PDB file of C-alpha atoms and ligand atoms in Angstrom:
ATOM      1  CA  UNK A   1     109.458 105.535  83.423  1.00  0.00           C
ATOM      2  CA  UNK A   2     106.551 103.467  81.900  1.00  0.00           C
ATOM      3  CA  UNK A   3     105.242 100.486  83.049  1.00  0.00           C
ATOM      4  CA  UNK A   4     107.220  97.491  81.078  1.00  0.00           C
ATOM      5  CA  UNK A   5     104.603  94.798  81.804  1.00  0.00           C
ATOM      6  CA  UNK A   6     102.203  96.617  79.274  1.00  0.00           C
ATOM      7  CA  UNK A   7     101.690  96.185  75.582  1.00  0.00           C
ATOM      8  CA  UNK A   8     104.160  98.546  73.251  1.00  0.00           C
ATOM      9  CA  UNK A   9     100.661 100.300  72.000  1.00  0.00           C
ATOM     10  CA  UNK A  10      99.015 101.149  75.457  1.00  0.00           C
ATOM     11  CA  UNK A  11      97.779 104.575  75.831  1.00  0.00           C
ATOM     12  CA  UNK A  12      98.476 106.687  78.911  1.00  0.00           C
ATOM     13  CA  UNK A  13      94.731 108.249  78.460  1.00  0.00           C
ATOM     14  CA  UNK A  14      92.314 107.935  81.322  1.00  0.00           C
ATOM     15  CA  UNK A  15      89.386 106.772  79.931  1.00  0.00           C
ATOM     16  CA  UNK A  16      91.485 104.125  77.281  1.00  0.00           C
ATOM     17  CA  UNK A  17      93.406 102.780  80.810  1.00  0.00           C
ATOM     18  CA  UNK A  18      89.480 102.393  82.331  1.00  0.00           C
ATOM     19  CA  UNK A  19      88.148 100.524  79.102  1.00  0.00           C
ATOM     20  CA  UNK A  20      91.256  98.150  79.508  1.00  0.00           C
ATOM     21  CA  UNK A  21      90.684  97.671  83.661  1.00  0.00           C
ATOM     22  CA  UNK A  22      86.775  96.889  82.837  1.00  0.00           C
ATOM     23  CA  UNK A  23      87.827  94.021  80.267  1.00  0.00           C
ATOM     24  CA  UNK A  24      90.948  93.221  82.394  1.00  0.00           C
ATOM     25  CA  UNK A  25      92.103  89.010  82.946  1.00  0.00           C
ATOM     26  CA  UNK A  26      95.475  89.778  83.780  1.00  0.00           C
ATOM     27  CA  UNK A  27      94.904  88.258  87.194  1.00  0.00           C
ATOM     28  CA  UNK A  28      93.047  85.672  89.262  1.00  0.00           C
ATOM     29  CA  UNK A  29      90.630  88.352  90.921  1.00  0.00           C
ATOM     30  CA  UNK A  30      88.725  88.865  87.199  1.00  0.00           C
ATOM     31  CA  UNK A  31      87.004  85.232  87.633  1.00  0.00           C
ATOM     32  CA  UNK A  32      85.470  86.246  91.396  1.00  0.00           C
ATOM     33  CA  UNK A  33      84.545  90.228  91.130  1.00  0.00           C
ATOM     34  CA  UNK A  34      81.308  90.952  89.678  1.00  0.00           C
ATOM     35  CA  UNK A  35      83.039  94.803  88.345  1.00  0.00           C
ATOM     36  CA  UNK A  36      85.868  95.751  88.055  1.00  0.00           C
ATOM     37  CA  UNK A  37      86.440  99.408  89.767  1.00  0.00           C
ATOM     38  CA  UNK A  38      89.290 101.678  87.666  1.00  0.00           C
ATOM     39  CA  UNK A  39      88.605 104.971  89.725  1.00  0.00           C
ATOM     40  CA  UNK A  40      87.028 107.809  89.653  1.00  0.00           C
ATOM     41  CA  UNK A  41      87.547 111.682  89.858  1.00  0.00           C
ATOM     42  CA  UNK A  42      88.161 114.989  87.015  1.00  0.00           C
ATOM     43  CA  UNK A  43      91.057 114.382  84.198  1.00  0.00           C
ATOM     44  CA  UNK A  44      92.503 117.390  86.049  1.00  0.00           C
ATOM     45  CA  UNK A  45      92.372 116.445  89.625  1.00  0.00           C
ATOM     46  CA  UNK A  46      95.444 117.681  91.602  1.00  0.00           C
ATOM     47  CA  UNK A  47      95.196 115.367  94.640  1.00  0.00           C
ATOM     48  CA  UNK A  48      95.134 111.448  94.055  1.00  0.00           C
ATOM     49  CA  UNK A  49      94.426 109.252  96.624  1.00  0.00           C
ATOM     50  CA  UNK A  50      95.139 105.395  96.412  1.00  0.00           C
ATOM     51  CA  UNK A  51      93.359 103.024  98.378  1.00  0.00           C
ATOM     52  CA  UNK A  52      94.005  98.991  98.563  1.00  0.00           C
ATOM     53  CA  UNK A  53      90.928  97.835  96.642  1.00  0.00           C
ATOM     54  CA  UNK A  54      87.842  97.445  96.458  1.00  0.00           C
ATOM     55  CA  UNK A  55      85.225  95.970  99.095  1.00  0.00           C
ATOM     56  CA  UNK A  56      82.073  94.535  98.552  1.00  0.00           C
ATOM     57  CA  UNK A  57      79.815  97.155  98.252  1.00  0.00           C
ATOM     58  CA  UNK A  58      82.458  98.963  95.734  1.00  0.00           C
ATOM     59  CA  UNK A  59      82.918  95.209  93.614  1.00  0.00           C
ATOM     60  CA  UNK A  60      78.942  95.842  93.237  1.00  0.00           C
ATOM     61  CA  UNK A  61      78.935  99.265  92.116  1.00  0.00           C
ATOM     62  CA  UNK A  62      82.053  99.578  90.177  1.00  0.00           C
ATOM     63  CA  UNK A  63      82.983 102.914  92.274  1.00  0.00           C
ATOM     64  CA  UNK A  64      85.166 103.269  94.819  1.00  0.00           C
ATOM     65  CA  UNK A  65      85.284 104.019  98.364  1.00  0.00           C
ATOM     66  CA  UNK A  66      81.406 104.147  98.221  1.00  0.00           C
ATOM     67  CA  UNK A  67      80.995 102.033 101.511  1.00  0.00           C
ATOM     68  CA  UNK A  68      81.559 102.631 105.017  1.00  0.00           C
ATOM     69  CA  UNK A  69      85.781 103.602 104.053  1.00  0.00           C
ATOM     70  CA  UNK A  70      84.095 105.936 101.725  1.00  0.00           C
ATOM     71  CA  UNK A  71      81.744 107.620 103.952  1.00  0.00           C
ATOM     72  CA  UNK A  72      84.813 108.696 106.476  1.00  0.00           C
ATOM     73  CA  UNK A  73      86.771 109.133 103.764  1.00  0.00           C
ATOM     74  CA  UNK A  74      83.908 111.691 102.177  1.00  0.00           C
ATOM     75  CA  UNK A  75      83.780 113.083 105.619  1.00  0.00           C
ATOM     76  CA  UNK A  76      87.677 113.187 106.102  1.00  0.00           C
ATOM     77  CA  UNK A  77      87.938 115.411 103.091  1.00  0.00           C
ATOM     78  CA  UNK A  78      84.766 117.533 103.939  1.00  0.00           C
ATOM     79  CA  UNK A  79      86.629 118.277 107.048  1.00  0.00           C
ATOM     80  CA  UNK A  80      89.142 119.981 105.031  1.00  0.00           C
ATOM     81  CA  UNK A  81      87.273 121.798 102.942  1.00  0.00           C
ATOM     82  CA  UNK A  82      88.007 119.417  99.943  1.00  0.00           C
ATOM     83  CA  UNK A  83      85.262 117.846  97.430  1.00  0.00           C
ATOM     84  CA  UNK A  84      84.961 114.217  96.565  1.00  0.00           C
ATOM     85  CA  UNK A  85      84.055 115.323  92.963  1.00  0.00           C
ATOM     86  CA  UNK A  86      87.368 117.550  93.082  1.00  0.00           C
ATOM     87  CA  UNK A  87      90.074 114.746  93.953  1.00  0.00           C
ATOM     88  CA  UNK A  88      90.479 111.888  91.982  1.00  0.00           C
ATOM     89  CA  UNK A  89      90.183 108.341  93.809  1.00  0.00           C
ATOM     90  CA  UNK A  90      91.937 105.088  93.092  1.00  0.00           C
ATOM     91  CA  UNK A  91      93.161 101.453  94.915  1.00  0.00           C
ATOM     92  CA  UNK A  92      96.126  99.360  94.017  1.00  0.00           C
ATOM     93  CA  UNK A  93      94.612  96.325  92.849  1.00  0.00           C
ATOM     94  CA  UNK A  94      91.230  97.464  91.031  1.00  0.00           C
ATOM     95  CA  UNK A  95      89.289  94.205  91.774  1.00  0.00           C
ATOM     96  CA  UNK A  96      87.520  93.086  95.349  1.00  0.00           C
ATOM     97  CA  UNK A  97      89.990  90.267  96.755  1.00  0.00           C
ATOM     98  CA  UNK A  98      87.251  87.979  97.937  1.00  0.00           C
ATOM     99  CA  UNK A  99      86.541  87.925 101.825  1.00  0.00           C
ATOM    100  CA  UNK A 100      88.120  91.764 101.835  1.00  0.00           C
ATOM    101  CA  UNK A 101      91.589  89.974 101.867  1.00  0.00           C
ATOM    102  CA  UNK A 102      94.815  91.670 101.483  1.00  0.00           C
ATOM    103  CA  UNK A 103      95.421  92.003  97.676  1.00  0.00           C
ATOM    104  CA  UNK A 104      98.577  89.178  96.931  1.00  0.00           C
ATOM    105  CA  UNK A 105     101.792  90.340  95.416  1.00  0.00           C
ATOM    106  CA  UNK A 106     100.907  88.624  91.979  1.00  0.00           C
ATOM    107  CA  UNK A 107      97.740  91.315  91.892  1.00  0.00           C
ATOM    108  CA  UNK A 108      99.173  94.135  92.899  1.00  0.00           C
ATOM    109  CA  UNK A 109     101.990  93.423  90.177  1.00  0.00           C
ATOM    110  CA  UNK A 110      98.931  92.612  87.383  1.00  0.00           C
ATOM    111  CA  UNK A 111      97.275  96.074  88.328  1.00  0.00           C
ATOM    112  CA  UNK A 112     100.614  98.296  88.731  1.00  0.00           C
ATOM    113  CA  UNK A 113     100.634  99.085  85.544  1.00  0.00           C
ATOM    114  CA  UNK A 114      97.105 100.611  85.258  1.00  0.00           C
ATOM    115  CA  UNK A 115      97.828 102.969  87.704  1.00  0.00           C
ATOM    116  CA  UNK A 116     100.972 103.779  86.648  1.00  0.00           C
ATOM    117  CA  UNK A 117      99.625 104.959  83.301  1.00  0.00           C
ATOM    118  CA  UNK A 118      96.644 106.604  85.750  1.00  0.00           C
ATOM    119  CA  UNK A 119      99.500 108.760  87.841  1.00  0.00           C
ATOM    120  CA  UNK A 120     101.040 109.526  84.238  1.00  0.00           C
ATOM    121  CA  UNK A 121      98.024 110.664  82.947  1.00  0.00           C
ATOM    122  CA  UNK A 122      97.063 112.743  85.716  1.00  0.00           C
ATOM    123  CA  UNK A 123     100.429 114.395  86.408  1.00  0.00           C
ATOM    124  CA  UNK A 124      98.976 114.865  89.914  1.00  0.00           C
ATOM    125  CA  UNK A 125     101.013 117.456  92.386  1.00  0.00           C
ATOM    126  CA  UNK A 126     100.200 115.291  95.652  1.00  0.00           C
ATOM    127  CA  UNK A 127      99.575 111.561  96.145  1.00  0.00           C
ATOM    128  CA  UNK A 128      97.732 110.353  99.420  1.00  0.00           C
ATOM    129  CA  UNK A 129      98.106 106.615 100.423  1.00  0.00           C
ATOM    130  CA  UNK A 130      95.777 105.135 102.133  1.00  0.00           C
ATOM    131  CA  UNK A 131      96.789 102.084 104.225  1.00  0.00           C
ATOM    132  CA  UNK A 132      99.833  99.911 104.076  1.00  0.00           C
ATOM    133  CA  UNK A 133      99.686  98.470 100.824  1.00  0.00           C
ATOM    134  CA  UNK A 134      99.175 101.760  98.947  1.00  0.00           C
ATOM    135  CA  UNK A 135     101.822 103.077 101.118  1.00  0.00           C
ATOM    136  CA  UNK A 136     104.389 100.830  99.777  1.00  0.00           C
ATOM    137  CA  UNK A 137     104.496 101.340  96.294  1.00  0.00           C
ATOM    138  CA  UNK A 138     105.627 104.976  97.116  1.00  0.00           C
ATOM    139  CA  UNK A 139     107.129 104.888 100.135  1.00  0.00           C
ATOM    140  CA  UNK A 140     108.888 101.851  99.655  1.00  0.00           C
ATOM    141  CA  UNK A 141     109.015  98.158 100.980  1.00  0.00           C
ATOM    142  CA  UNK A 142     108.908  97.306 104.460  1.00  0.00           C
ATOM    143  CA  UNK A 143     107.762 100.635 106.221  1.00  0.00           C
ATOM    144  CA  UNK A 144     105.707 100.786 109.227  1.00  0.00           C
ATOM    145  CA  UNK A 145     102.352 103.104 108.793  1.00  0.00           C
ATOM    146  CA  UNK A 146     102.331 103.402 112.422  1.00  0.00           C
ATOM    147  CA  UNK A 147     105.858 105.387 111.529  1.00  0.00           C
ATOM    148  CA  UNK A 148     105.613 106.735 108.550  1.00  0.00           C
ATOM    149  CA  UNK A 149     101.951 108.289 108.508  1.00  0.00           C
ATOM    150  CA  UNK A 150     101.553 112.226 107.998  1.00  0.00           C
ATOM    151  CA  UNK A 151     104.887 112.143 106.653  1.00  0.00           C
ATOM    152  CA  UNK A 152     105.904 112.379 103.437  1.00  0.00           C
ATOM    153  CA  UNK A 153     107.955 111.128 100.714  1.00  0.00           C
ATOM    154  CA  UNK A 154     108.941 111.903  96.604  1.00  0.00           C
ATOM    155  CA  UNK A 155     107.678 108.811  94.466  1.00  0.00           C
ATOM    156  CA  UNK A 156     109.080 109.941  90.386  1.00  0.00           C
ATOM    157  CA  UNK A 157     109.565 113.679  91.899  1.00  0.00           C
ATOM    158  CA  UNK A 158     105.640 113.866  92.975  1.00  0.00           C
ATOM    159  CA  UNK A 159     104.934 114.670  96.516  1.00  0.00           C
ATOM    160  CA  UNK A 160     103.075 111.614  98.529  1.00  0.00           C
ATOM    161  CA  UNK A 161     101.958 111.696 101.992  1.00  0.00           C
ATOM    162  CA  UNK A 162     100.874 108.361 103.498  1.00  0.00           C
ATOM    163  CA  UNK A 163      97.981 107.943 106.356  1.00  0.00           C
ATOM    164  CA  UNK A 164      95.859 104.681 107.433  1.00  0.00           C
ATOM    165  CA  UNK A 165      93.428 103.532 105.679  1.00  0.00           C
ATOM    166  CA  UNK A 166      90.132 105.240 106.855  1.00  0.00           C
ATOM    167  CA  UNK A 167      89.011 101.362 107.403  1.00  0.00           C
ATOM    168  CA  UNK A 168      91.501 101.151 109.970  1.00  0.00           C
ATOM    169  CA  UNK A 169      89.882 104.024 111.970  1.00  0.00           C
ATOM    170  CA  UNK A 170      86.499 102.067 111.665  1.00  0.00           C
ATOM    171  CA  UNK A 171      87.827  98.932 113.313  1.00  0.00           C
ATOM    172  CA  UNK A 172      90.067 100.971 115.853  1.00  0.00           C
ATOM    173  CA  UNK A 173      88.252 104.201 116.904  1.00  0.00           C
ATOM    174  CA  UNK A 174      91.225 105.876 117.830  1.00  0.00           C
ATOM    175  CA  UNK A 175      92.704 106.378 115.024  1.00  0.00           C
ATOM    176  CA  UNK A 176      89.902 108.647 113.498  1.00  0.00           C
ATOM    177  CA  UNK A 177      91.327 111.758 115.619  1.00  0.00           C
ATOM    178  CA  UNK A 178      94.865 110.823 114.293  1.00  0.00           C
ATOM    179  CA  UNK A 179      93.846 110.085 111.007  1.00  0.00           C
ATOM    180  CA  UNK A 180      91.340 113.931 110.836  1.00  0.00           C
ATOM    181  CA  UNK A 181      95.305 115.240 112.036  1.00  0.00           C
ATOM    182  CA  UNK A 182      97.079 113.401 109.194  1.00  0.00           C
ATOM    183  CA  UNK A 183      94.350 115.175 107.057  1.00  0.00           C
ATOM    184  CA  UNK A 184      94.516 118.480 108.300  1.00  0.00           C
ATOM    185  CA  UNK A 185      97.978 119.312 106.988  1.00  0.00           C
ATOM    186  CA  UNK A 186      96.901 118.184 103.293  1.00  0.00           C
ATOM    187  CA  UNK A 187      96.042 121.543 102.234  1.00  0.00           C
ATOM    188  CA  UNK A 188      99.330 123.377 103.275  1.00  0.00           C
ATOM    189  CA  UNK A 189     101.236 120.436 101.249  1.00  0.00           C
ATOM    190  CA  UNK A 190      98.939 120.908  98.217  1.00  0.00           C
ATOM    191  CA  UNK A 191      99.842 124.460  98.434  1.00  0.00           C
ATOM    192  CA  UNK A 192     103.488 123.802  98.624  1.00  0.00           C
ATOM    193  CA  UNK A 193     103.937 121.572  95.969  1.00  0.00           C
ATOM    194  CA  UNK A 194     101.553 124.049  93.536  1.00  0.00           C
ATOM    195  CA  UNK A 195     104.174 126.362  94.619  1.00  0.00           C
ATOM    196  CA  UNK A 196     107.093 123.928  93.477  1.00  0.00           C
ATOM    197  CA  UNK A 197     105.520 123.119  90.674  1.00  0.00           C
ATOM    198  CA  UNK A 198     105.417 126.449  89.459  1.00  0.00           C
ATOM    199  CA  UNK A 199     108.534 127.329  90.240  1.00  0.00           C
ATOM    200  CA  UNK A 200     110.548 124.359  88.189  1.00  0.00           C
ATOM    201  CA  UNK A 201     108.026 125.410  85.196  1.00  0.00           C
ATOM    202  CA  UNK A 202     109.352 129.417  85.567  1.00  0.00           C
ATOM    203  CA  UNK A 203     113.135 127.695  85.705  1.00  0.00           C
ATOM    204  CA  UNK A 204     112.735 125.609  82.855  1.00  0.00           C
ATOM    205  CA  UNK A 205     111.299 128.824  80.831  1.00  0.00           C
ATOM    206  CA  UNK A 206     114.368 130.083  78.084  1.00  0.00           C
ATOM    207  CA  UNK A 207     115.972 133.265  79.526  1.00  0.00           C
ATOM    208  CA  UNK A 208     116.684 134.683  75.830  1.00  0.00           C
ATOM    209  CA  UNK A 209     114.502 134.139  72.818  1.00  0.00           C
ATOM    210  CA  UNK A 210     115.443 131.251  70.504  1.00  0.00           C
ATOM    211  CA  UNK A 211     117.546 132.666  67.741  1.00  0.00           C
ATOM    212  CA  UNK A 212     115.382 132.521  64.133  1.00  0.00           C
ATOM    213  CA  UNK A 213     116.583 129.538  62.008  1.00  0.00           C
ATOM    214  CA  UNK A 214     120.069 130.036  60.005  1.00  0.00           C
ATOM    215  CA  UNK A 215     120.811 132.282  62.965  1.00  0.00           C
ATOM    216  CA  UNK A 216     122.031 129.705  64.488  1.00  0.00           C
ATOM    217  CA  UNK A 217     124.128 128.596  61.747  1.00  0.00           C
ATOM    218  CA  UNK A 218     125.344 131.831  61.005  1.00  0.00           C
ATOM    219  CA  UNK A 219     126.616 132.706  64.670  1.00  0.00           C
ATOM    220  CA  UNK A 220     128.573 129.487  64.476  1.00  0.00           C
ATOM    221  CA  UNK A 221     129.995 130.228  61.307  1.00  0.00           C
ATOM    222  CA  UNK A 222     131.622 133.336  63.019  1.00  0.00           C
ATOM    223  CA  UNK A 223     133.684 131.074  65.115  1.00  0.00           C
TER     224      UNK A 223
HETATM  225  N1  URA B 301      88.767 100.193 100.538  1.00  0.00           N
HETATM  226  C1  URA B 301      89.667 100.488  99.584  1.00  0.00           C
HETATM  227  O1  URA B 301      90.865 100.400  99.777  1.00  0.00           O
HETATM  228  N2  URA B 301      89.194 100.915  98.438  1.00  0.00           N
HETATM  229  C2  URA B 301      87.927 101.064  98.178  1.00  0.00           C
HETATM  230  O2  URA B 301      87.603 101.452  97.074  1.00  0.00           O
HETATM  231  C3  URA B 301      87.013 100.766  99.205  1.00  0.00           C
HETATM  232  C4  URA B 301      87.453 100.329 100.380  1.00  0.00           C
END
């Protein structure tokens, strides 16, 4: 369940996994970023979304999605009646590959483990990828966004839907109306896994009260 490329004495705790991304050399992208960006968003955020990493104007701020991605993005989850301060917001690799490239397997396997420990900490009920390479770590190798967006999958029993990047819809127009669809059925899956959620936490309750100690003891004794 934990991350095994991590120390034995991590912590899982949001703000210790954000002290360790700002100092972080595990990869080649530390020597060319001028900050690194962990993520932002409440300790109690419900709805995580996971970007690729960061751009420029994110590298120079240390936040992320705060440039052109992050103003459709902002308005993406306006149009649904969803806060930025209210969702918490992440990227796979948490350091700009230089030239906006795609983040190489080597840093996406540095970083996994910070937002493993993020997800862990978070315990949030829905996960929204964002683009192709966020897509993959919980949908899986190999899967086609033009296929698999809006849909959903389970990634460690949390619920994950996967749309394009909102970059995507900034080089290709078209895909703003499909992407503002994708969005649109985020609340009704929030609400559903709340309701599952809830549900496995009223199973798991104990049906009779725990017996006092030596009562225990003594009913076995009767046998
Ligand atoms: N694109 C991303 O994937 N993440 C950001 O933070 C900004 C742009």
């Amino acid at each position: 369940m934990l991350p095994s490329s991590q120390p034995a004495s991590f912590s899982l705790d949001l703000e210790a996994v954000r002290a360790e991304v700002l100092a972080c050399t595990r990869c080649k992208l530390s020597l060319t970023r001028t900050r690194a960006v962990p993520g932002e968003g409440p300790p109690n955020a419900k709805v995580l979304f996971v970007g690729e990493g960061p751009g420029g104007r994110e590298n120079e701020t240390g936040r992320p999605f705060v440039g052109p991605a992050g103003q459709l993005l902002q308005e993406l989850l306006e149009s649904i009646g969803w806060k930025r301060s209210q969702v918490f917001i992440t990227n796979i690799v948490k350091c700009w590959p230089p030239g906006n490239r795609d983040p190489l397997p080597e840093e996406k396997a540095a970083c996994n483990g910070y937002l493993d420990r993020q997800i862990f900490a978070l315990q949030p009920r829905l996960i929204v990828t964002l683009g192709r390479h966020s897509m993959e770590k919980f949908f899986g190798p190999g899967q086609s966004i033009s296929r698999r967006h809006g849909t959903t999958t389970r990634w460690r029993g949390i619920l994950c839907c996967a749309m394009y990047h909102p970059a995507a819809a900034l080089h290709q127009p078209s895909l703003k109306a499909v992407l503002a669809a994708d969005f649109a059925r985020l609340p009704t899956l929030l609400q559903q896994a709340e309701q599952e959620f809830l549900q496995e936490l009223a199973a798991s309750e104990p049906t009779e009260p725990a017996a006092p100690p030596g009562e225990a003891d003594r009913q076995l004794r009767l046998f």
